[in-house]
Short mmCIF file of C-alpha atoms and ligand atoms in Angstrom, two decimals:
data_model
loop_
_atom_site.label_atom_id
_atom_site.label_comp_id
_atom_site.label_asym_id
_atom_site.label_seq_id
_atom_site.Cartn_x
_atom_site.Cartn_y
_atom_site.Cartn_z
CA MET G 1286 119.29 84.09 82.03
CA ARG G 1287 121.40 86.95 80.41
CA ALA G 1288 120.27 90.18 81.56
CA HIS G 1289 119.60 93.57 79.54
CA PRO G 1290 119.71 96.63 81.60
CA ALA G 1291 115.96 97.36 79.89
CA GLY G 1292 114.89 94.00 80.68
CA PRO G 1293 115.04 90.69 79.43
CA ARG G 1294 112.73 91.35 76.42
CA HIS G 1295 114.56 94.33 75.20
CA GLY G 1296 117.85 92.67 73.96
CA GLU G 1297 115.91 89.53 72.75
CA VAL G 1298 118.00 87.62 75.25
CA LEU G 1299 115.40 85.11 75.99
CA THR G 1300 115.03 81.68 74.72
CA PRO G 1301 111.82 81.63 72.74
CA HIS G 1302 108.88 80.09 74.20
CA PRO G 1303 106.89 77.95 71.64
CA VAL G 1304 103.65 79.52 71.18
CA GLY G 1305 101.90 77.12 69.31
CA ALA G 1306 98.29 77.24 67.59
CA ALA G 1307 95.56 79.33 68.56
CA PRO G 1308 93.01 77.47 70.86
CA SER G 1309 89.75 76.70 68.97
CA ASP G 1310 87.89 78.57 72.03
CA LEU G 1311 89.45 81.69 73.10
CA ILE G 1312 86.87 82.43 75.50
CA GLU G 1313 87.14 79.27 77.52
CA LEU G 1314 88.45 79.62 80.99
CA ASP G 1315 91.06 76.63 81.81
CA ARG G 1316 89.86 75.36 85.42
CA LYS G 1317 93.53 75.05 86.11
CA VAL G 1318 94.47 78.56 85.64
CA TRP G 1319 91.51 80.62 86.62
CA PRO G 1320 90.25 81.08 90.23
CA LEU G 1321 87.75 78.75 91.66
CA THR G 1322 84.63 80.97 91.05
CA ALA G 1323 85.63 82.34 87.57
CA SER G 1324 82.81 81.94 85.07
CA ARG G 1325 81.59 83.45 81.98
CA VAL G 1326 77.98 84.85 82.22
CA GLY G 1327 75.66 85.74 79.39
CA ASP G 1328 75.26 83.95 76.06
CA GLY G 1329 76.58 84.66 72.75
CA ILE G 1330 78.94 87.30 71.27
CA GLY G 1331 79.13 90.35 73.13
CA GLY G 1332 77.12 88.70 76.19
CA SER G 1333 79.92 86.64 77.75
CA VAL G 1334 81.51 88.64 80.50
CA LEU G 1335 83.86 87.12 83.23
CA THR G 1336 82.67 87.05 86.65
CA VAL G 1337 84.63 86.19 89.67
CA GLY G 1338 83.01 85.63 93.23
CA GLY G 1339 79.74 86.39 91.36
CA ARG G 1340 80.73 90.00 90.24
CA SER G 1341 81.12 90.89 86.79
CA VAL G 1342 84.45 92.38 86.29
CA ILE G 1343 82.76 95.36 84.08
CA GLU G 1344 80.78 96.22 87.14
CA LEU G 1345 83.87 96.05 89.23
CA ALA G 1346 86.15 97.87 86.69
CA GLU G 1347 83.45 100.75 86.81
CA GLN G 1348 83.39 100.79 90.89
CA TYR G 1349 87.12 100.77 91.34
CA GLY G 1350 88.66 101.65 88.07
CA THR G 1351 91.62 99.85 86.16
CA PRO G 1352 94.01 98.22 86.74
CA LEU G 1353 92.15 96.29 89.43
CA MET G 1354 93.25 93.35 91.16
CA VAL G 1355 90.37 90.81 91.91
CA MET G 1356 90.75 88.37 94.48
CA ASP G 1357 88.54 85.09 94.80
CA ALA G 1358 88.08 84.67 98.80
CA ASP G 1359 86.94 81.18 98.08
CA ASP G 1360 89.67 80.12 96.18
CA PHE G 1361 92.19 81.63 98.88
CA HIS G 1362 90.20 79.81 101.68
CA ALA G 1363 90.01 76.54 99.59
CA ARG G 1364 93.79 76.34 99.17
CA CYS G 1365 94.67 77.23 102.87
CA ARG G 1366 92.32 74.16 103.73
CA GLU G 1367 93.86 72.04 100.91
CA PHE G 1368 97.18 72.51 102.62
CA THR G 1369 95.98 72.05 106.16
CA GLN G 1370 94.25 68.78 105.35
CA ALA G 1371 97.24 67.66 103.37
CA PHE G 1372 99.90 68.25 106.15
CA GLY G 1373 97.39 67.26 109.10
CA SER G 1374 97.55 70.85 110.96
CA ALA G 1375 96.93 74.38 109.95
CA ARG G 1376 99.77 75.41 112.66
CA ASP G 1377 102.47 73.60 110.54
CA VAL G 1378 100.95 75.42 107.23
CA HIS G 1379 103.23 78.75 107.09
CA TYR G 1380 101.90 81.30 104.68
CA ALA G 1381 104.59 82.98 103.32
CA GLY G 1382 103.61 86.97 103.57
CA LYS G 1383 106.03 87.98 101.12
CA ALA G 1384 103.81 86.68 98.27
CA PHE G 1385 101.05 89.13 99.30
CA LEU G 1386 100.07 90.69 102.41
CA CYS G 1387 97.41 93.09 103.77
CA ALA G 1388 95.35 93.22 106.92
CA GLY G 1389 92.28 91.42 105.25
CA VAL G 1390 94.61 88.43 104.36
CA VAL G 1391 96.24 88.51 107.68
CA ARG G 1392 92.81 88.08 109.47
CA TRP G 1393 91.62 85.30 106.98
CA LEU G 1394 94.96 83.26 107.66
CA ALA G 1395 94.39 83.73 111.51
CA ASP G 1396 90.75 82.47 111.17
CA GLU G 1397 92.08 79.71 109.16
CA GLY G 1398 94.72 78.59 111.82
CA LEU G 1399 97.77 78.93 109.55
CA SER G 1400 100.95 80.26 110.91
CA LEU G 1401 102.61 83.27 109.06
CA ASP G 1402 106.16 83.89 107.90
CA VAL G 1403 107.56 87.27 107.71
CA CYS G 1404 110.84 88.27 106.75
CA THR G 1405 111.01 91.89 107.45
CA GLY G 1406 109.96 94.32 110.49
CA GLY G 1407 107.44 95.80 107.93
CA GLU G 1408 105.72 92.45 107.33
CA LEU G 1409 106.05 91.80 111.27
CA ALA G 1410 104.52 95.31 112.02
CA LEU G 1411 101.59 94.58 109.65
CA ALA G 1412 100.93 91.07 111.00
CA LEU G 1413 100.79 92.45 114.55
CA ARG G 1414 98.58 95.41 113.95
CA ALA G 1415 95.88 93.05 112.17
CA GLY G 1416 95.79 91.04 115.28
CA PHE G 1417 97.74 88.12 114.00
CA PRO G 1418 98.74 85.78 116.85
CA ALA G 1419 102.57 86.27 117.74
CA GLU G 1420 103.19 82.60 118.71
CA ARG G 1421 102.15 81.52 115.22
CA ILE G 1422 104.70 84.06 113.34
CA ALA G 1423 107.98 82.77 112.29
CA LEU G 1424 110.47 85.80 111.44
CA HIS G 1425 112.76 85.16 108.45
CA GLY G 1426 115.17 86.97 106.64
CA SER G 1427 118.89 86.65 105.41
CA ASN G 1428 119.85 90.21 106.83
CA LYS G 1429 117.74 90.85 110.15
CA SER G 1430 118.60 93.88 111.90
CA LEU G 1431 119.25 93.99 115.66
CA ALA G 1432 116.00 96.26 115.82
CA GLU G 1433 113.77 93.60 113.88
CA LEU G 1434 115.24 91.21 116.04
CA ARG G 1435 114.27 93.04 119.17
CA GLN G 1436 110.93 93.63 117.74
CA ALA G 1437 110.35 90.07 117.03
CA VAL G 1438 111.48 88.93 120.50
CA ASP G 1439 109.47 91.73 122.38
CA ALA G 1440 106.26 90.87 120.37
CA GLY G 1441 106.94 87.26 121.17
CA VAL G 1442 106.88 85.39 117.93
CA GLY G 1443 106.78 81.88 117.61
CA GLU G 1444 110.26 81.50 116.20
CA ILE G 1445 113.34 83.07 114.43
CA VAL G 1446 114.72 81.23 111.66
CA ILE G 1447 118.59 81.91 111.79
CA ASP G 1448 120.32 82.78 108.66
CA SER G 1449 123.74 83.64 109.67
CA PHE G 1450 126.47 83.53 111.98
CA ASP G 1451 126.46 87.52 112.49
CA GLU G 1452 122.56 86.98 113.37
CA ILE G 1453 123.52 84.37 116.04
CA GLY G 1454 125.74 87.18 117.27
CA ARG G 1455 123.02 89.79 117.31
CA LEU G 1456 120.74 87.09 118.95
CA VAL G 1457 123.58 86.00 121.95
CA GLY G 1458 123.73 89.92 122.39
CA LEU G 1459 120.19 90.67 122.64
CA VAL G 1460 119.94 87.57 125.26
CA ASP G 1461 122.84 89.16 127.34
CA GLU G 1462 120.94 92.26 127.34
CA LEU G 1463 117.58 90.66 128.41
CA THR G 1464 119.21 88.67 130.96
CA GLU G 1465 121.07 91.56 132.53
CA ALA G 1466 117.63 93.29 132.58
CA GLY G 1467 116.90 90.31 134.84
CA PRO G 1468 113.33 89.38 136.17
CA HIS G 1469 112.57 93.08 136.89
CA ALA G 1470 112.38 93.44 133.01
CA ASP G 1471 109.16 91.52 133.40
CA GLN G 1472 107.68 93.78 135.78
CA ALA G 1473 108.58 96.86 133.79
CA ALA G 1474 107.50 95.47 130.56
CA ALA G 1475 103.99 94.70 132.41
CA ALA G 1476 104.05 98.13 134.02
CA ALA G 1477 104.88 99.46 130.43
CA GLY G 1478 101.53 97.75 129.33
CA GLY G 1479 103.46 94.93 127.79
CA ASN G 1480 101.57 91.76 126.37
CA GLY G 1481 101.38 89.77 129.65
CA ARG G 1482 103.65 87.25 128.15
CA PRO G 1483 106.88 86.50 130.13
CA ARG G 1484 109.80 88.04 128.67
CA ARG G 1485 111.87 85.88 126.13
CA GLY G 1486 115.68 85.46 126.03
CA THR G 1487 116.12 83.84 129.54
CA PRO G 1488 116.88 80.05 130.37
CA GLU G 1489 113.68 79.99 131.80
CA HIS G 1490 111.71 81.51 128.67
CA PRO G 1491 114.28 81.08 125.73
CA ILE G 1492 113.83 82.43 122.37
CA ASP G 1493 112.74 79.43 119.81
CA VAL G 1494 115.02 79.55 116.85
CA MET G 1495 115.24 77.16 113.72
CA VAL G 1496 118.49 77.12 111.67
CA ARG G 1497 118.13 77.39 107.91
CA VAL G 1498 120.10 74.84 106.28
CA THR G 1499 121.46 75.10 102.76
CA VAL G 1500 121.01 71.50 101.60
CA GLY G 1501 122.42 71.56 98.31
CA VAL G 1502 119.08 71.34 96.45
CA GLU G 1503 118.25 73.78 93.98
CA ALA G 1504 114.85 73.65 92.26
CA HIS G 1505 112.81 75.56 89.72
CA THR G 1506 109.96 74.21 87.65
CA HIS G 1507 110.84 70.91 86.18
CA GLU G 1508 114.39 70.43 87.27
CA PHE G 1509 116.36 70.37 90.36
CA ILE G 1510 119.78 69.92 90.91
CA ALA G 1511 121.24 68.22 94.02
CA THR G 1512 124.88 69.25 94.57
CA ALA G 1513 127.04 69.46 97.38
CA HIS G 1514 127.43 73.12 97.55
CA GLU G 1515 125.29 75.99 96.62
CA ASP G 1516 126.33 79.34 95.65
CA GLN G 1517 123.74 81.54 97.13
CA LYS G 1518 123.34 84.07 100.03
CA PHE G 1519 120.83 81.89 102.22
CA GLY G 1520 121.34 79.57 105.11
CA PHE G 1521 124.43 77.80 106.51
CA SER G 1522 125.84 75.16 104.22
CA LEU G 1523 125.38 71.60 105.23
CA ALA G 1524 128.23 70.17 103.28
CA ALA G 1525 130.86 72.79 104.63
CA GLY G 1526 129.59 71.98 108.19
CA ASP G 1527 128.27 75.59 108.81
CA ALA G 1528 124.91 74.20 109.96
CA ALA G 1529 126.52 72.19 112.39
CA GLU G 1530 128.43 74.85 113.90
CA ALA G 1531 125.45 77.23 113.78
CA VAL G 1532 123.71 74.60 115.77
CA ARG G 1533 126.55 74.44 118.29
CA ARG G 1534 126.41 78.17 118.83
CA VAL G 1535 122.89 78.27 119.28
CA LEU G 1536 123.01 75.53 121.85
CA ALA G 1537 126.06 77.55 123.65
CA CYS G 1538 123.51 80.26 124.46
CA SER G 1539 121.00 79.35 127.34
CA GLY G 1540 118.66 82.14 126.13
CA LEU G 1541 118.15 80.36 122.71
CA ARG G 1542 116.23 77.05 122.31
CA LEU G 1543 116.73 75.04 118.88
CA VAL G 1544 113.21 73.75 118.02
CA GLY G 1545 113.60 72.97 114.29
CA LEU G 1546 115.73 72.85 111.22
CA HIS G 1547 114.75 74.62 108.07
CA SER G 1548 115.25 74.35 104.43
CA HIS G 1549 113.79 76.32 101.53
CA ILE G 1550 114.74 74.80 97.98
CA GLY G 1551 113.35 77.24 95.30
CA SER G 1552 110.45 78.53 93.62
CA GLN G 1553 107.47 77.49 91.16
CA ILE G 1554 108.43 73.78 91.44
CA PHE G 1555 106.53 71.28 89.82
CA ASP G 1556 108.85 67.99 90.64
CA PRO G 1557 108.44 67.09 94.16
CA SER G 1558 111.49 64.83 94.31
CA GLY G 1559 113.56 68.28 95.07
CA PHE G 1560 111.71 68.24 98.24
CA GLU G 1561 112.11 64.67 98.94
CA VAL G 1562 116.18 65.10 98.46
CA ALA G 1563 115.85 67.97 100.73
CA ALA G 1564 113.97 66.19 103.50
CA HIS G 1565 116.29 63.39 103.36
CA ARG G 1566 119.44 65.68 103.68
CA LEU G 1567 118.00 67.50 106.50
CA VAL G 1568 116.71 64.31 108.39
CA GLY G 1569 120.19 63.02 108.03
CA LEU G 1570 121.65 66.23 109.61
CA LEU G 1571 119.12 66.29 112.35
CA ALA G 1572 120.22 62.55 113.18
CA ASP G 1573 124.03 63.52 113.29
CA LEU G 1574 123.15 66.53 115.37
CA THR G 1575 121.19 64.40 117.78
CA SER G 1576 123.90 61.84 118.07
CA ALA G 1577 126.35 64.60 119.40
CA HIS G 1578 124.01 66.57 121.31
CA SER G 1579 121.40 64.32 122.79
CA GLU G 1580 119.53 67.43 124.25
CA LEU G 1581 118.29 67.90 120.74
CA ALA G 1582 116.01 65.03 121.09
CA ASP G 1583 113.81 67.11 123.34
CA THR G 1584 113.86 70.34 121.74
CA VAL G 1585 113.84 69.92 118.03
CA HIS G 1586 109.97 69.44 117.04
CA THR G 1587 109.91 70.41 113.58
CA LEU G 1588 111.64 70.17 110.08
CA ASP G 1589 110.38 72.92 107.93
CA LEU G 1590 110.86 72.18 104.19
CA GLY G 1591 110.00 75.59 103.04
CA GLY G 1592 107.81 76.76 100.13
CA GLY G 1593 108.21 76.82 96.52
CA LEU G 1594 105.18 74.72 95.37
CA GLY G 1595 104.55 75.61 91.74
CA ILE G 1596 101.17 76.60 90.38
CA ALA G 1597 99.52 76.68 86.70
CA TYR G 1598 100.21 79.97 85.25
CA VAL G 1599 99.22 78.66 81.58
CA SER G 1600 97.27 75.51 80.78
CA SER G 1601 100.49 73.50 79.96
CA ASP G 1602 101.99 73.94 83.60
CA ASP G 1603 101.19 70.74 85.64
CA PRO G 1604 101.71 71.58 89.25
CA PRO G 1605 102.12 68.79 91.93
CA ALA G 1606 99.28 67.27 94.08
CA VAL G 1607 99.58 68.85 97.61
CA ASP G 1608 98.09 65.96 99.45
CA ALA G 1609 100.51 63.39 97.51
CA MET G 1610 103.61 65.59 98.32
CA ALA G 1611 102.75 65.83 102.02
CA ASP G 1612 102.31 62.05 102.18
CA SER G 1613 105.66 61.31 100.55
CA LEU G 1614 107.45 63.58 102.62
CA ARG G 1615 105.85 62.08 105.73
CA ALA G 1616 107.08 58.58 104.46
CA ILE G 1617 110.46 59.64 104.14
CA VAL G 1618 110.79 61.52 107.07
CA SER G 1619 109.65 59.02 109.32
CA ARG G 1620 110.99 56.08 107.73
CA GLU G 1621 114.59 57.47 108.20
CA LEU G 1622 113.91 58.95 111.65
CA GLN G 1623 112.60 55.55 112.99
CA ALA G 1624 115.49 53.70 111.34
CA ALA G 1625 117.62 56.21 113.45
CA GLY G 1626 115.70 55.31 116.58
CA LEU G 1627 114.50 58.99 117.00
CA ALA G 1628 111.16 60.65 117.34
CA VAL G 1629 109.52 61.86 114.23
CA PRO G 1630 109.19 65.50 114.35
CA ARG G 1631 106.26 67.83 112.81
CA ILE G 1632 106.76 68.62 108.74
CA ALA G 1633 106.10 72.30 108.23
CA VAL G 1634 105.82 74.03 104.81
CA GLU G 1635 105.91 77.63 103.85
CA PRO G 1636 103.62 78.05 100.59
CA GLY G 1637 103.25 81.67 99.37
CA ARG G 1638 102.52 81.29 95.84
CA ALA G 1639 100.73 77.90 96.07
CA ILE G 1640 98.08 79.42 98.42
CA VAL G 1641 97.48 83.04 97.03
CA GLY G 1642 98.64 82.98 93.54
CA PRO G 1643 95.67 81.54 91.55
CA SER G 1644 93.19 83.49 93.85
CA MET G 1645 93.70 86.71 92.08
CA VAL G 1646 93.09 88.07 88.47
CA THR G 1647 94.28 91.53 87.24
CA VAL G 1648 91.78 93.49 85.11
CA TYR G 1649 93.09 95.98 82.82
CA ARG G 1650 91.17 98.15 79.98
CA VAL G 1651 93.07 98.25 76.32
CA GLY G 1652 94.11 101.69 75.58
CA THR G 1653 95.98 101.40 72.43
CA ILE G 1654 96.25 98.57 69.78
CA LYS G 1655 99.24 98.49 67.39
CA ASP G 1656 100.20 95.99 64.71
CA VAL G 1657 103.88 95.68 63.86
CA ALA G 1658 105.29 94.12 60.72
CA LEU G 1659 108.13 91.69 61.66
CA ASP G 1660 110.62 90.55 59.42
CA GLY G 1661 109.30 87.70 57.10
CA GLY G 1662 106.31 89.25 56.78
CA GLN G 1663 104.43 88.27 60.22
CA VAL G 1664 102.58 90.81 62.19
CA ARG G 1665 102.50 91.12 65.86
CA ARG G 1666 99.78 92.88 67.37
CA TYR G 1667 100.69 94.86 70.64
CA VAL G 1668 97.73 95.47 73.22
CA SER G 1669 98.68 98.38 75.35
CA VAL G 1670 96.74 98.21 79.02
CA ASP G 1671 96.59 100.71 81.66
CA GLY G 1672 99.15 99.00 84.09
CA GLY G 1673 102.16 97.17 83.17
CA MET G 1674 105.51 96.37 85.07
CA SER G 1675 104.31 98.45 88.07
CA ASP G 1676 101.50 95.97 88.80
CA ASN G 1677 103.25 93.16 87.66
CA ILE G 1678 107.08 93.17 87.22
CA ARG G 1679 107.32 89.21 87.03
CA THR G 1680 107.43 88.93 82.88
CA ALA G 1681 109.96 91.48 82.84
CA LEU G 1682 111.87 90.30 85.68
CA TYR G 1683 111.57 86.31 85.50
CA ASP G 1684 110.35 86.18 81.97
CA ALA G 1685 107.19 84.77 83.42
CA ASP G 1686 104.19 83.35 81.52
CA TYR G 1687 100.67 84.48 81.97
CA THR G 1688 97.16 83.37 80.42
CA VAL G 1689 95.24 86.51 79.50
CA THR G 1690 91.39 86.69 78.22
CA LEU G 1691 89.10 89.15 76.77
CA ALA G 1692 86.96 89.90 80.01
CA SER G 1693 84.33 92.22 79.23
CA ARG G 1694 82.54 90.41 76.61
CA GLY G 1695 82.47 87.18 74.27
CA SER G 1696 84.15 86.99 70.69
CA GLN G 1697 83.84 84.60 67.71
CA ALA G 1698 86.60 86.34 65.94
CA PRO G 1699 89.66 84.11 65.16
CA GLY G 1700 92.90 84.07 67.27
CA MET G 1701 95.57 86.69 66.63
CA LEU G 1702 98.81 86.34 68.04
CA SER G 1703 99.36 89.35 70.41
CA ARG G 1704 101.37 90.73 73.18
CA VAL G 1705 99.89 92.30 75.99
CA VAL G 1706 102.15 95.44 77.04
CA GLY G 1707 101.95 98.05 79.50
CA LYS G 1708 102.17 101.76 79.71
CA HIS G 1709 105.54 102.43 81.11
CA CYS G 1710 108.48 103.99 79.27
CA GLU G 1711 110.32 100.73 78.76
CA SER G 1712 110.33 98.23 76.02
CA GLY G 1713 110.59 95.39 78.72
CA ASP G 1714 107.22 96.48 79.87
CA ILE G 1715 105.55 93.47 78.70
CA VAL G 1716 102.73 91.78 80.81
CA VAL G 1717 101.91 88.81 78.51
CA ARG G 1718 104.52 88.16 76.14
CA ASP G 1719 102.70 85.82 73.39
CA CYS G 1720 99.03 85.12 73.58
CA TYR G 1721 96.24 84.63 71.23
CA LEU G 1722 93.47 87.26 71.65
CA PRO G 1723 90.40 87.52 69.50
CA ALA G 1724 91.18 89.51 66.26
CA ASP G 1725 88.28 91.82 67.22
CA VAL G 1726 90.02 93.08 70.38
CA ALA G 1727 89.20 96.98 70.53
CA VAL G 1728 90.32 99.84 72.55
CA GLY G 1729 87.88 99.77 75.83
CA ASP G 1730 87.67 96.27 76.06
CA LEU G 1731 88.57 94.72 79.59
CA LEU G 1732 91.29 92.09 79.58
CA ALA G 1733 91.82 89.67 82.48
CA VAL G 1734 95.41 88.02 83.33
CA ALA G 1735 95.12 85.16 85.51
CA ALA G 1736 97.19 84.12 88.62
CA THR G 1737 98.62 87.36 89.57
CA GLY G 1738 97.96 86.64 93.41
CA ALA G 1739 101.76 86.35 94.46
CA TYR G 1740 104.62 88.52 93.89
CA CYS G 1741 102.62 91.01 91.56
CA TYR G 1742 100.88 93.66 94.11
CA ALA G 1743 103.68 92.76 96.66
CA MET G 1744 106.39 93.87 94.05
CA ALA G 1745 104.39 96.55 92.67
CA SER G 1746 105.90 100.07 92.24
CA ASN G 1747 105.16 103.47 91.46
CA TYR G 1748 107.20 103.56 88.40
CA ASN G 1749 106.41 106.47 86.33
CA ARG G 1750 104.40 107.80 89.40
CA MET G 1751 101.77 105.30 88.58
CA PRO G 1752 99.20 104.80 91.54
CA ARG G 1753 99.12 101.01 92.73
CA PRO G 1754 95.93 99.26 91.97
CA ALA G 1755 92.99 98.53 94.18
CA VAL G 1756 92.80 94.98 95.58
CA VAL G 1757 89.27 93.71 95.95
CA ALA G 1758 88.00 90.66 97.36
CA VAL G 1759 84.87 89.10 96.17
CA ALA G 1760 82.81 86.29 97.36
CA ASP G 1761 78.98 85.24 96.75
CA GLY G 1762 78.31 88.62 94.66
CA VAL G 1763 79.73 90.93 97.35
CA ASP G 1764 83.05 93.10 96.87
CA ARG G 1765 85.15 94.27 99.75
CA THR G 1766 88.29 96.61 99.29
CA LEU G 1767 91.23 94.91 101.01
CA LEU G 1768 93.45 97.93 99.72
CA ARG G 1769 92.25 101.12 97.90
CA ARG G 1770 93.60 102.44 94.96
CA GLU G 1771 96.27 104.91 95.53
CA THR G 1772 95.98 108.56 94.73
CA ASP G 1773 97.96 111.22 93.44
CA ASP G 1774 98.04 112.70 97.02
CA ASP G 1775 99.32 109.41 98.30
CA LEU G 1776 102.21 109.46 95.71
CA MET G 1777 103.04 112.97 96.95
CA ARG G 1778 102.92 112.24 100.74
CA LEU G 1779 106.63 112.13 101.06
CA GLU G 1780 107.48 115.55 99.29
CA ASN G 1781 109.00 118.35 101.07
CA TRP G 1782 107.23 121.02 99.57
C1 PLP O 2405 109.93 82.85 99.40
C2 PLP O 2405 109.97 81.87 100.38
C3 PLP O 2405 108.81 81.17 100.50
C4 PLP O 2405 107.58 81.00 99.67
O1 PLP O 2405 107.91 80.59 98.56
P1 PLP O 2405 106.65 80.28 97.16
O2 PLP O 2405 107.33 80.19 96.39
O3 PLP O 2405 105.63 81.77 97.38
O4 PLP O 2405 105.84 79.25 97.86
C5 PLP O 2405 108.75 80.38 101.65
N1 PLP O 2405 110.05 80.23 102.58
C6 PLP O 2405 111.03 81.00 102.27
C7 PLP O 2405 112.05 81.19 103.40
C8 PLP O 2405 110.89 81.88 101.46
O5 PLP O 2405 112.06 82.70 101.23
#
């Protein structure tokens, strides 16, 4: 995609998406796109209100204000369980915290038995403060600072996924430091109110690490490309031999223990064959490494295939079935490792979007409506809502598609080709680029945008001094604030008056 400084929409640098004809029923909710418990309540024109978790969005909007992010807790839990069942163990399903993280979600994940991936000290600190078991946390990141590594080791995280030679150097330095501190450090840590676990980083209690391998598979949505090399910042190249060198350096440090190999091939992936090629390459590497370093047979217990599973943002999206994908990955890994006479490791995955994405809808109130004449006599209706790129940057950033519906009432008006835009001072501030809304949509109506659970709040900003919206969880007719709406005071808390 060619970029434009004001966002991809600004310079019309995007390839057009086919819009198609207006659907016959603008009020119907496509089950594939909307959260599990979303439904319409009330009959007839004006009576058909969107509800989630048994709560009407009209009431929620009155109570919490708009924009409002409404999270269907049942939907979230159901997806955690779907992954757990497909991969056979909750422990091997690592929720990618970067998609959306708050204390409430951390506790749900803990209860579901899932593991948690974090990639900064900030995400780690939240997880720990919310009481997530450290041994089920993995630390990711392409540029972890020494402070972050130390924070993770002190907390006793399950594993650190190593991304660079510099990071290995930092870990080796940390191990030296911990070894020098000697066994007394244990007592010192205990005296200082430590967590009672033995200090990691010694040959007796090594730090468990994985090596992130760039396997030469790049996958997004429908296509994946399998090449030898990948031109990107993450991981160690398999083809260039960097991955094998990283493993050698890890093995040379007695305070580190290699427990797995990791790869992550992309995002919003619909075609599972990209994962299969990645699994195949990772297995090949593991077999080679084990024949060179037999001790790996005892320590490497996991192949982590990363995240990236796609979800349906619009009706034409067709995400793969999680259980079928798990079966095919297991088959590849066991077939190829058994053929090499090796034990079959656990398969871990790291879904972020696929767990949290479909669980949320964003509710906005319509503020202005403007019909703009286009060349050729067509009219485009700009429907402005009270949020925008500060609560959902994905449309501006990735040209993402979304589904929107009139949420506060029904309508039998014909469909009008519309564009839902935000209130920011950017022409690229678009929430839903092309959609059909009933032609009678009016100022004051509520609109709901589906599948906003992943990478919307997580990437939210205060651009134009907009407060970030509240996030409220709903289930069985009960609502609970996960994150309250920001206030003007929140926005001014950093000022040095
Ligand atoms: C972003 C990321 C994920 C999660 O990706 P999703 O597309 O949300 O599933 C998993 N693992 C790693 C290493 C990531 O960087």
